[in-house]
Amino acid sequence: MKEIGIDHSPHTSLSGKIHSELRRLILNGELKAGERLPSEPDLAHELGVSRNSLREAIGLLQKEGLLLKKHGIGTFVTDRYPIIRGGIERLSSIGSFIESQGHSARSEIVRFDQCVCEERICEFLGLEEKSLVYVLETTKYASEIPVAVCIDFIPKSIVEEIDPNIIYNSVFEGLGRHYNIDIRYAECDLISTSCDEILSERLKVESGTSVLLLEQIHYDVLDRKVLYSKSYFPSGKFTFKLIRRR
């Protein structure tokens, strides 16, 4: 098992520190689904903590669905608990969605470029062949755990010049705040797919892991197609809920 370091400073209870560290290792994939933890005596000895404190932390993780204790066999990491859960009926940024779940949100720019639009994306955006688009790729973090990879395509015909540093946290909100592009609605497709090696590296999951791809074409108040986006969410870290009414 991965070496675990526990901060023994007096500001937080010991069981709380053990819980936080084990939770972090599980959610970022360093402790993998199906992995068995050492026995409680061995793990308590390894961490330099009391068995009572360890047992309290494990009990909390069991309630959260992150650990499963099998009598007579051991304690195992589960893969049933998503970090982010919620509905997608309302159009909002991923960062706002993450924060609404009680996590800190952060974005990291992986790529920003201006290039000739691919034929398929030209069709989505209603652009002429070989039109220019800006491409912004970002990784989204929830409490420093990667939970999404986003690729946004913005037609140069809509915005002549873009500064990625003022929109990367939220392209949706940044276009409105800095470029007066008021996005009002989006056409969405939710597609099940799997991680390639690049996605798996950025999301810190194994290659071939199931992901949800949210494809969106965004429209402004003039009904112009102003943004096409692809957002990849690993199914074990992000789940969506839809409310259907009669």
PDB file of C-alpha atoms in Angstrom:
ATOM      1  CA  MET A   1       0.000   0.000   0.000  1.00  0.00           C
ATOM      2  CA  LYS A   2       1.097   3.582  -0.646  1.00  0.00           C
ATOM      3  CA  GLU A   3       2.972   5.179   2.254  1.00  0.00           C
ATOM      4  CA  ILE A   4       0.679   7.486   4.228  1.00  0.00           C
ATOM      5  CA  GLY A   5       1.876  10.506   6.161  1.00  0.00           C
ATOM      6  CA  ILE A   6      -0.256  11.817   9.029  1.00  0.00           C
ATOM      7  CA  ASP A   7       0.148  15.356  10.348  1.00  0.00           C
ATOM      8  CA  HIS A   8       0.281  15.102  14.143  1.00  0.00           C
ATOM      9  CA  SER A   9      -0.251  18.836  14.782  1.00  0.00           C
ATOM     10  CA  PRO A  10      -2.808  19.540  17.556  1.00  0.00           C
ATOM     11  CA  HIS A  11      -5.294  21.621  15.517  1.00  0.00           C
ATOM     12  CA  THR A  12      -7.420  18.689  14.297  1.00  0.00           C
ATOM     13  CA  SER A  13      -8.425  15.427  15.974  1.00  0.00           C
ATOM     14  CA  LEU A  14      -6.215  12.486  15.084  1.00  0.00           C
ATOM     15  CA  SER A  15      -9.128  10.477  13.698  1.00  0.00           C
ATOM     16  CA  GLY A  16     -10.058  13.485  11.554  1.00  0.00           C
ATOM     17  CA  LYS A  17      -6.531  13.687  10.132  1.00  0.00           C
ATOM     18  CA  ILE A  18      -6.483   9.955   9.349  1.00  0.00           C
ATOM     19  CA  HIS A  19      -9.910  10.243   7.711  1.00  0.00           C
ATOM     20  CA  SER A  20      -8.846  13.253   5.591  1.00  0.00           C
ATOM     21  CA  GLU A  21      -5.630  11.633   4.385  1.00  0.00           C
ATOM     22  CA  LEU A  22      -7.201   8.259   3.539  1.00  0.00           C
ATOM     23  CA  ARG A  23     -10.109  10.038   1.821  1.00  0.00           C
ATOM     24  CA  ARG A  24      -7.714  12.124  -0.263  1.00  0.00           C
ATOM     25  CA  LEU A  25      -5.753   9.045  -1.356  1.00  0.00           C
ATOM     26  CA  ILE A  26      -8.948   7.218  -2.339  1.00  0.00           C
ATOM     27  CA  LEU A  27     -10.533  10.091  -4.257  1.00  0.00           C
ATOM     28  CA  ASN A  28      -7.421  10.919  -6.257  1.00  0.00           C
ATOM     29  CA  GLY A  29      -6.891   7.271  -7.143  1.00  0.00           C
ATOM     30  CA  GLU A  30      -3.697   6.585  -5.189  1.00  0.00           C
ATOM     31  CA  LEU A  31      -5.640   3.965  -3.242  1.00  0.00           C
ATOM     32  CA  LYS A  32      -7.471   2.156  -6.006  1.00  0.00           C
ATOM     33  CA  ALA A  33     -10.901   0.565  -6.110  1.00  0.00           C
ATOM     34  CA  GLY A  34     -10.688  -3.021  -4.870  1.00  0.00           C
ATOM     35  CA  GLU A  35      -7.440  -2.479  -2.965  1.00  0.00           C
ATOM     36  CA  ARG A  36      -7.367  -4.066   0.491  1.00  0.00           C
ATOM     37  CA  LEU A  37      -6.048  -2.046   3.397  1.00  0.00           C
ATOM     38  CA  PRO A  38      -3.627  -3.631   5.868  1.00  0.00           C
ATOM     39  CA  SER A  39      -5.196  -5.037   9.021  1.00  0.00           C
ATOM     40  CA  GLU A  40      -6.121  -2.443  11.665  1.00  0.00           C
ATOM     41  CA  PRO A  41      -3.199  -3.361  13.966  1.00  0.00           C
ATOM     42  CA  ASP A  42      -0.710  -3.235  11.081  1.00  0.00           C
ATOM     43  CA  LEU A  43      -2.108   0.010   9.663  1.00  0.00           C
ATOM     44  CA  ALA A  44      -2.235   1.679  13.092  1.00  0.00           C
ATOM     45  CA  HIS A  45       1.398   0.679  13.650  1.00  0.00           C
ATOM     46  CA  GLU A  46       2.395   1.934  10.186  1.00  0.00           C
ATOM     47  CA  LEU A  47       0.738   5.307  10.802  1.00  0.00           C
ATOM     48  CA  GLY A  48       1.885   5.621  14.396  1.00  0.00           C
ATOM     49  CA  VAL A  49      -1.656   6.097  15.677  1.00  0.00           C
ATOM     50  CA  SER A  50      -3.966   4.364  18.125  1.00  0.00           C
ATOM     51  CA  ARG A  51      -6.317   1.663  16.893  1.00  0.00           C
ATOM     52  CA  ASN A  52      -9.275   3.623  18.316  1.00  0.00           C
ATOM     53  CA  SER A  53      -8.466   6.704  16.218  1.00  0.00           C
ATOM     54  CA  LEU A  54      -7.957   4.551  13.123  1.00  0.00           C
ATOM     55  CA  ARG A  55     -11.205   2.686  13.747  1.00  0.00           C
ATOM     56  CA  GLU A  56     -13.131   5.992  14.005  1.00  0.00           C
ATOM     57  CA  ALA A  57     -11.654   7.210  10.701  1.00  0.00           C
ATOM     58  CA  ILE A  58     -12.442   3.928   8.941  1.00  0.00           C
ATOM     59  CA  GLY A  59     -15.982   4.038  10.303  1.00  0.00           C
ATOM     60  CA  LEU A  60     -16.518   7.496   8.756  1.00  0.00           C
ATOM     61  CA  LEU A  61     -15.136   6.319   5.424  1.00  0.00           C
ATOM     62  CA  GLN A  62     -17.484   3.335   5.512  1.00  0.00           C
ATOM     63  CA  LYS A  63     -20.466   5.662   6.065  1.00  0.00           C
ATOM     64  CA  GLU A  64     -19.332   7.739   3.075  1.00  0.00           C
ATOM     65  CA  GLY A  65     -19.175   4.606   0.954  1.00  0.00           C
ATOM     66  CA  LEU A  66     -15.439   4.848   0.323  1.00  0.00           C
ATOM     67  CA  LEU A  67     -14.487   1.722   2.282  1.00  0.00           C
ATOM     68  CA  LEU A  68     -16.210  -1.620   2.576  1.00  0.00           C
ATOM     69  CA  LYS A  69     -15.468  -3.966   5.472  1.00  0.00           C
ATOM     70  CA  LYS A  70     -15.903  -7.664   4.693  1.00  0.00           C
ATOM     71  CA  HIS A  71     -16.114  -9.738   7.863  1.00  0.00           C
ATOM     72  CA  GLY A  72     -13.200 -12.118   8.221  1.00  0.00           C
ATOM     73  CA  ILE A  73     -11.576 -10.900   4.986  1.00  0.00           C
ATOM     74  CA  GLY A  74     -10.571  -7.244   5.383  1.00  0.00           C
ATOM     75  CA  THR A  75     -11.366  -3.632   4.483  1.00  0.00           C
ATOM     76  CA  PHE A  76     -11.470  -2.667   0.815  1.00  0.00           C
ATOM     77  CA  VAL A  77     -11.599   0.554  -1.199  1.00  0.00           C
ATOM     78  CA  THR A  78     -14.868   0.914  -3.106  1.00  0.00           C
ATOM     79  CA  ASP A  79     -15.526   2.860  -6.293  1.00  0.00           C
ATOM     80  CA  ARG A  80     -19.144   3.776  -5.627  1.00  0.00           C
ATOM     81  CA  TYR A  81     -18.822   7.260  -4.176  1.00  0.00           C
ATOM     82  CA  PRO A  82     -18.635  10.218  -6.568  1.00  0.00           C
ATOM     83  CA  ILE A  83     -16.969  13.464  -5.480  1.00  0.00           C
ATOM     84  CA  ILE A  84     -19.497  15.611  -7.340  1.00  0.00           C
ATOM     85  CA  ARG A  85     -23.193  14.778  -7.619  1.00  0.00           C
ATOM     86  CA  GLY A  86     -26.014  16.915  -8.910  1.00  0.00           C
ATOM     87  CA  GLY A  87     -28.348  17.968 -11.660  1.00  0.00           C
ATOM     88  CA  ILE A  88     -27.395  19.601 -14.941  1.00  0.00           C
ATOM     89  CA  GLU A  89     -30.725  21.224 -15.724  1.00  0.00           C
ATOM     90  CA  ARG A  90     -29.361  24.696 -15.010  1.00  0.00           C
ATOM     91  CA  LEU A  91     -26.693  26.108 -17.324  1.00  0.00           C
ATOM     92  CA  SER A  92     -23.708  27.082 -15.165  1.00  0.00           C
ATOM     93  CA  SER A  93     -19.943  26.716 -15.059  1.00  0.00           C
ATOM     94  CA  ILE A  94     -18.279  23.530 -13.828  1.00  0.00           C
ATOM     95  CA  GLY A  95     -16.451  25.587 -11.209  1.00  0.00           C
ATOM     96  CA  SER A  96     -19.744  26.879  -9.800  1.00  0.00           C
ATOM     97  CA  PHE A  97     -21.099  23.332  -9.838  1.00  0.00           C
ATOM     98  CA  ILE A  98     -18.068  22.084  -7.897  1.00  0.00           C
ATOM     99  CA  GLU A  99     -18.313  24.891  -5.334  1.00  0.00           C
ATOM    100  CA  SER A 100     -22.014  24.194  -4.840  1.00  0.00           C
ATOM    101  CA  GLN A 101     -20.977  20.741  -3.586  1.00  0.00           C
ATOM    102  CA  GLY A 102     -18.752  22.273  -0.884  1.00  0.00           C
ATOM    103  CA  HIS A 103     -15.406  21.858  -2.665  1.00  0.00           C
ATOM    104  CA  SER A 104     -12.826  24.423  -3.657  1.00  0.00           C
ATOM    105  CA  ALA A 105     -12.673  24.783  -7.448  1.00  0.00           C
ATOM    106  CA  ARG A 106      -9.581  25.357  -9.570  1.00  0.00           C
ATOM    107  CA  SER A 107      -8.815  25.285 -13.303  1.00  0.00           C
ATOM    108  CA  GLU A 108      -5.490  24.647 -14.991  1.00  0.00           C
ATOM    109  CA  ILE A 109      -4.734  25.570 -18.611  1.00  0.00           C
ATOM    110  CA  VAL A 110      -3.276  22.651 -20.555  1.00  0.00           C
ATOM    111  CA  ARG A 111      -3.447  24.137 -24.037  1.00  0.00           C
ATOM    112  CA  PHE A 112      -4.508  27.354 -25.748  1.00  0.00           C
ATOM    113  CA  ASP A 113      -4.208  27.707 -29.489  1.00  0.00           C
ATOM    114  CA  GLN A 114      -5.695  29.230 -32.617  1.00  0.00           C
ATOM    115  CA  CYS A 115      -6.171  26.744 -35.417  1.00  0.00           C
ATOM    116  CA  VAL A 116      -8.222  25.736 -38.449  1.00  0.00           C
ATOM    117  CA  CYS A 117     -11.493  24.198 -37.335  1.00  0.00           C
ATOM    118  CA  GLU A 118     -12.044  20.477 -37.936  1.00  0.00           C
ATOM    119  CA  GLU A 119     -14.842  19.666 -40.353  1.00  0.00           C
ATOM    120  CA  ARG A 120     -17.053  18.048 -37.707  1.00  0.00           C
ATOM    121  CA  ILE A 121     -16.727  21.019 -35.343  1.00  0.00           C
ATOM    122  CA  CYS A 122     -17.368  23.457 -38.195  1.00  0.00           C
ATOM    123  CA  GLU A 123     -20.663  21.641 -38.724  1.00  0.00           C
ATOM    124  CA  PHE A 124     -21.535  21.901 -35.030  1.00  0.00           C
ATOM    125  CA  LEU A 125     -20.797  25.625 -34.969  1.00  0.00           C
ATOM    126  CA  GLY A 126     -22.260  26.390 -38.392  1.00  0.00           C
ATOM    127  CA  LEU A 127     -18.895  27.643 -39.679  1.00  0.00           C
ATOM    128  CA  GLU A 128     -17.502  27.618 -43.177  1.00  0.00           C
ATOM    129  CA  GLU A 129     -14.796  25.073 -43.974  1.00  0.00           C
ATOM    130  CA  LYS A 130     -11.307  26.068 -42.707  1.00  0.00           C
ATOM    131  CA  SER A 131     -12.663  28.730 -40.371  1.00  0.00           C
ATOM    132  CA  LEU A 132     -10.407  29.689 -37.465  1.00  0.00           C
ATOM    133  CA  VAL A 133     -11.254  28.798 -33.892  1.00  0.00           C
ATOM    134  CA  TYR A 134      -9.625  29.239 -30.518  1.00  0.00           C
ATOM    135  CA  VAL A 135      -9.100  25.988 -28.626  1.00  0.00           C
ATOM    136  CA  LEU A 136      -8.798  26.069 -24.839  1.00  0.00           C
ATOM    137  CA  GLU A 137      -8.147  22.863 -22.892  1.00  0.00           C
ATOM    138  CA  THR A 138      -8.367  22.890 -19.105  1.00  0.00           C
ATOM    139  CA  THR A 139      -8.366  20.444 -16.223  1.00  0.00           C
ATOM    140  CA  LYS A 140     -10.894  21.123 -13.465  1.00  0.00           C
ATOM    141  CA  TYR A 141     -10.123  20.303  -9.835  1.00  0.00           C
ATOM    142  CA  ALA A 142     -12.397  19.786  -6.833  1.00  0.00           C
ATOM    143  CA  SER A 143     -10.423  20.264  -3.623  1.00  0.00           C
ATOM    144  CA  GLU A 144      -7.256  19.616  -5.683  1.00  0.00           C
ATOM    145  CA  ILE A 145      -8.582  16.340  -7.129  1.00  0.00           C
ATOM    146  CA  PRO A 146      -8.945  16.293 -10.943  1.00  0.00           C
ATOM    147  CA  VAL A 147     -12.598  15.717 -11.827  1.00  0.00           C
ATOM    148  CA  ALA A 148     -12.980  16.964 -15.403  1.00  0.00           C
ATOM    149  CA  VAL A 149     -11.125  17.733 -18.608  1.00  0.00           C
ATOM    150  CA  CYS A 150     -12.706  20.412 -20.809  1.00  0.00           C
ATOM    151  CA  ILE A 151     -11.999  21.349 -24.420  1.00  0.00           C
ATOM    152  CA  ASP A 152     -13.677  24.541 -25.611  1.00  0.00           C
ATOM    153  CA  PHE A 153     -13.866  25.790 -29.209  1.00  0.00           C
ATOM    154  CA  ILE A 154     -14.642  29.481 -29.756  1.00  0.00           C
ATOM    155  CA  PRO A 155     -15.055  30.841 -33.315  1.00  0.00           C
ATOM    156  CA  LYS A 156     -12.652  33.645 -34.142  1.00  0.00           C
ATOM    157  CA  SER A 157     -15.536  35.238 -36.045  1.00  0.00           C
ATOM    158  CA  ILE A 158     -17.271  35.678 -32.667  1.00  0.00           C
ATOM    159  CA  VAL A 159     -14.269  36.954 -30.684  1.00  0.00           C
ATOM    160  CA  GLU A 160     -11.361  38.446 -32.613  1.00  0.00           C
ATOM    161  CA  GLU A 161      -8.825  38.241 -29.782  1.00  0.00           C
ATOM    162  CA  ILE A 162      -9.024  36.168 -26.588  1.00  0.00           C
ATOM    163  CA  ASP A 163      -6.905  36.268 -23.450  1.00  0.00           C
ATOM    164  CA  PRO A 164      -7.095  32.726 -21.992  1.00  0.00           C
ATOM    165  CA  ASN A 165      -5.974  33.956 -18.584  1.00  0.00           C
ATOM    166  CA  ILE A 166      -9.245  35.795 -17.993  1.00  0.00           C
ATOM    167  CA  ILE A 167     -11.625  33.062 -19.139  1.00  0.00           C
ATOM    168  CA  TYR A 168      -9.978  29.740 -18.234  1.00  0.00           C
ATOM    169  CA  ASN A 169     -11.719  29.385 -14.864  1.00  0.00           C
ATOM    170  CA  SER A 170     -15.054  29.542 -16.674  1.00  0.00           C
ATOM    171  CA  VAL A 171     -15.292  30.064 -20.430  1.00  0.00           C
ATOM    172  CA  PHE A 172     -19.059  30.322 -20.027  1.00  0.00           C
ATOM    173  CA  GLU A 173     -18.845  33.186 -17.515  1.00  0.00           C
ATOM    174  CA  GLY A 174     -15.663  34.726 -18.961  1.00  0.00           C
ATOM    175  CA  LEU A 175     -17.177  35.260 -22.396  1.00  0.00           C
ATOM    176  CA  GLY A 176     -20.050  37.135 -20.827  1.00  0.00           C
ATOM    177  CA  ARG A 177     -18.020  39.214 -18.386  1.00  0.00           C
ATOM    178  CA  HIS A 178     -15.152  40.187 -20.665  1.00  0.00           C
ATOM    179  CA  TYR A 179     -16.463  39.852 -24.227  1.00  0.00           C
ATOM    180  CA  ASN A 180     -20.174  40.683 -23.879  1.00  0.00           C
ATOM    181  CA  ILE A 181     -21.274  37.281 -25.174  1.00  0.00           C
ATOM    182  CA  ASP A 182     -24.419  36.428 -23.256  1.00  0.00           C
ATOM    183  CA  ILE A 183     -24.894  32.644 -23.441  1.00  0.00           C
ATOM    184  CA  ARG A 184     -28.544  31.751 -22.814  1.00  0.00           C
ATOM    185  CA  TYR A 185     -28.932  28.052 -23.574  1.00  0.00           C
ATOM    186  CA  ALA A 186     -27.107  24.960 -24.822  1.00  0.00           C
ATOM    187  CA  GLU A 187     -27.892  21.796 -26.746  1.00  0.00           C
ATOM    188  CA  CYS A 188     -26.353  18.874 -24.859  1.00  0.00           C
ATOM    189  CA  ASP A 189     -25.467  15.266 -25.539  1.00  0.00           C
ATOM    190  CA  LEU A 190     -24.328  12.997 -22.705  1.00  0.00           C
ATOM    191  CA  ILE A 191     -22.220  10.150 -24.085  1.00  0.00           C
ATOM    192  CA  SER A 192     -20.584   7.190 -22.375  1.00  0.00           C
ATOM    193  CA  THR A 193     -17.004   6.578 -23.499  1.00  0.00           C
ATOM    194  CA  SER A 194     -13.638   5.551 -22.026  1.00  0.00           C
ATOM    195  CA  CYS A 195     -10.324   7.194 -21.186  1.00  0.00           C
ATOM    196  CA  ASP A 196      -7.397   7.113 -23.559  1.00  0.00           C
ATOM    197  CA  GLU A 197      -3.875   7.442 -22.150  1.00  0.00           C
ATOM    198  CA  ILE A 198      -3.871  11.238 -22.282  1.00  0.00           C
ATOM    199  CA  LEU A 199      -7.187  11.586 -20.473  1.00  0.00           C
ATOM    200  CA  SER A 200      -6.249   8.950 -17.919  1.00  0.00           C
ATOM    201  CA  GLU A 201      -3.044  10.817 -17.076  1.00  0.00           C
ATOM    202  CA  ARG A 202      -4.836  14.123 -16.619  1.00  0.00           C
ATOM    203  CA  LEU A 203      -7.711  12.645 -14.613  1.00  0.00           C
ATOM    204  CA  LYS A 204      -5.445  10.335 -12.593  1.00  0.00           C
ATOM    205  CA  VAL A 205      -7.432   7.223 -13.468  1.00  0.00           C
ATOM    206  CA  GLU A 206      -6.508   4.034 -15.282  1.00  0.00           C
ATOM    207  CA  SER A 207      -6.577   3.956 -19.079  1.00  0.00           C
ATOM    208  CA  GLY A 208      -9.903   2.524 -20.243  1.00  0.00           C
ATOM    209  CA  THR A 209     -11.821   3.893 -17.244  1.00  0.00           C
ATOM    210  CA  SER A 210     -15.416   4.823 -18.088  1.00  0.00           C
ATOM    211  CA  VAL A 211     -16.039   8.542 -18.531  1.00  0.00           C
ATOM    212  CA  LEU A 212     -19.072  10.657 -19.349  1.00  0.00           C
ATOM    213  CA  LEU A 213     -18.615  13.041 -22.255  1.00  0.00           C
ATOM    214  CA  LEU A 214     -20.842  16.113 -22.126  1.00  0.00           C
ATOM    215  CA  GLU A 215     -20.953  17.698 -25.590  1.00  0.00           C
ATOM    216  CA  GLN A 216     -22.559  21.132 -25.744  1.00  0.00           C
ATOM    217  CA  ILE A 217     -23.311  23.743 -28.387  1.00  0.00           C
ATOM    218  CA  HIS A 218     -23.922  27.091 -26.682  1.00  0.00           C
ATOM    219  CA  TYR A 219     -26.140  29.817 -28.085  1.00  0.00           C
ATOM    220  CA  ASP A 220     -26.196  33.520 -27.216  1.00  0.00           C
ATOM    221  CA  VAL A 221     -29.150  35.923 -27.022  1.00  0.00           C
ATOM    222  CA  LEU A 222     -28.999  36.367 -30.816  1.00  0.00           C
ATOM    223  CA  ASP A 223     -29.248  32.584 -31.310  1.00  0.00           C
ATOM    224  CA  ARG A 224     -25.681  32.474 -32.615  1.00  0.00           C
ATOM    225  CA  LYS A 225     -23.599  29.355 -32.001  1.00  0.00           C
ATOM    226  CA  VAL A 226     -20.807  30.908 -29.948  1.00  0.00           C
ATOM    227  CA  LEU A 227     -19.145  27.957 -28.190  1.00  0.00           C
ATOM    228  CA  TYR A 228     -18.735  24.221 -28.660  1.00  0.00           C
ATOM    229  CA  SER A 229     -17.423  22.294 -25.679  1.00  0.00           C
ATOM    230  CA  LYS A 230     -16.438  18.743 -24.786  1.00  0.00           C
ATOM    231  CA  SER A 231     -16.179  17.943 -21.094  1.00  0.00           C
ATOM    232  CA  TYR A 232     -14.988  14.565 -19.824  1.00  0.00           C
ATOM    233  CA  PHE A 233     -15.996  13.367 -16.348  1.00  0.00           C
ATOM    234  CA  PRO A 234     -14.742  10.082 -14.840  1.00  0.00           C
ATOM    235  CA  SER A 235     -17.863   8.222 -13.749  1.00  0.00           C
ATOM    236  CA  GLY A 236     -16.409   7.321 -10.363  1.00  0.00           C
ATOM    237  CA  LYS A 237     -15.819  10.982  -9.457  1.00  0.00           C
ATOM    238  CA  PHE A 238     -18.713  12.800 -11.103  1.00  0.00           C
ATOM    239  CA  THR A 239     -22.355  11.770 -11.484  1.00  0.00           C
ATOM    240  CA  PHE A 240     -25.248  13.677 -13.037  1.00  0.00           C
ATOM    241  CA  LYS A 241     -28.900  13.654 -12.072  1.00  0.00           C
ATOM    242  CA  LEU A 242     -31.763  14.708 -14.329  1.00  0.00           C
ATOM    243  CA  ILE A 243     -35.191  15.664 -13.032  1.00  0.00           C
ATOM    244  CA  ARG A 244     -37.925  14.466 -15.393  1.00  0.00           C
ATOM    245  CA  ARG A 245     -41.460  15.814 -14.957  1.00  0.00           C
ATOM    246  CA  ARG A 246     -44.681  14.862 -16.631  1.00  0.00           C
TER     247      ARG A 246
END
